Amino acid sequence: MLTTTLENLQPGTVYEASVWTFNNHNRTASLVVSSQQPGTFHIESSDVQATDAAGWQQHLIRFHIPFQQSPATSNATFTTMVWKKFG
């Protein structure tokens, strides 16, 4: 799993994360954005935006932090990750 940490995200601002995976025809890879505080913010997508001639596929996710933040998401640290299901 590949992860990156995002800090100081501003409510209402639209963010975009993107990653390229190889040979993901069965949609076993997902791009995930999640608050490090469980249960407060989590989105994921296995949608493919583009595929190049070599078989690489671009995953893209757009998200925003809601204006109506709870104390649990205020000043929270978020993680983006690429997650692949095996099996």
Coordinates of C-alpha atoms in Angstrom, one line a residue:
M1 CA 0.0 0.0 0.0
L2 CA 1.3 3.4 -1.0
T3 CA 0.2 6.3 1.3
T4 CA 0.7 10.1 1.7
T5 CA -0.4 12.4 4.5
L6 CA -2.3 15.6 3.9
E7 CA -2.5 18.3 6.6
N8 CA -4.2 21.7 6.9
L9 CA -6.9 21.0 4.3
Q10 CA -9.3 23.9 4.1
P11 CA -13.1 23.3 4.3
G12 CA -14.9 23.9 1.0
T13 CA -11.7 23.7 -1.1
V14 CA -11.8 21.0 -3.8
Y15 CA -8.8 18.7 -3.8
E16 CA -7.7 16.1 -6.4
A17 CA -5.6 13.0 -6.0
S18 CA -4.4 10.8 -8.9
V19 CA -2.3 7.7 -9.3
W20 CA -1.4 5.3 -12.2
T21 CA -1.7 1.5 -11.8
F22 CA -0.7 -1.2 -14.2
N23 CA -3.1 -3.8 -15.6
N24 CA -6.0 -3.1 -13.3
H25 CA -8.7 -4.6 -15.6
N26 CA -10.5 -6.3 -12.7
R27 CA -10.7 -3.0 -10.7
T28 CA -8.8 -4.5 -7.8
A29 CA -7.0 -1.2 -7.1
S30 CA -8.7 1.7 -5.3
L31 CA -7.7 5.3 -4.5
V32 CA -8.7 6.2 -1.0
V33 CA -8.9 9.4 1.0
S34 CA -9.6 9.0 4.7
S35 CA -9.3 11.0 7.9
Q36 CA -6.9 9.5 10.4
Q37 CA -9.7 9.8 12.9
P38 CA -11.9 6.7 12.3
G39 CA -15.5 7.3 11.2
T40 CA -15.2 11.0 10.3
F41 CA -14.3 11.1 6.6
H42 CA -13.7 8.3 4.1
I43 CA -14.1 8.1 0.3
E44 CA -12.7 5.6 -2.2
S45 CA -12.9 4.9 -5.9
S46 CA -11.7 2.2 -8.3
D47 CA -12.9 4.2 -11.3
V48 CA -10.4 4.6 -14.2
Q49 CA -10.1 8.0 -15.9
A50 CA -7.7 7.1 -18.6
T51 CA -5.7 4.1 -20.0
D52 CA -2.5 4.4 -22.1
A53 CA -1.3 2.1 -24.8
A54 CA 0.9 0.2 -22.5
G55 CA -1.9 -0.7 -20.1
W56 CA -1.3 1.9 -17.4
Q57 CA -4.6 3.2 -15.9
Q58 CA -5.1 6.6 -14.2
H59 CA -7.3 6.7 -11.1
L60 CA -8.5 10.1 -10.1
I61 CA -10.6 11.2 -7.1
R62 CA -11.9 14.7 -6.3
F63 CA -13.0 15.6 -2.8
H64 CA -13.7 18.5 -0.5
I65 CA -13.8 18.8 3.3
P66 CA -17.3 19.9 4.3
F67 CA -17.9 23.4 5.6
Q68 CA -19.9 21.9 8.5
Q69 CA -17.0 20.2 10.3
S70 CA -17.4 18.4 13.5
P71 CA -14.7 18.8 16.2
A72 CA -13.5 15.4 15.1
T73 CA -12.6 16.6 11.5
S74 CA -11.5 20.1 12.4
N75 CA -7.7 20.3 11.9
A76 CA -7.6 16.6 11.1
T77 CA -4.8 14.9 9.2
F78 CA -5.9 13.0 6.1
T79 CA -4.3 10.1 4.3
T80 CA -4.5 9.2 0.6
M81 CA -3.6 5.7 -0.3
V82 CA -3.6 3.2 -3.1
W83 CA -5.2 -0.1 -2.0
K84 CA -5.2 -3.3 -4.0
K85 CA -7.3 -6.3 -3.3
F86 CA -5.6 -9.6 -3.6
G87 CA -7.1 -13.0 -3.9

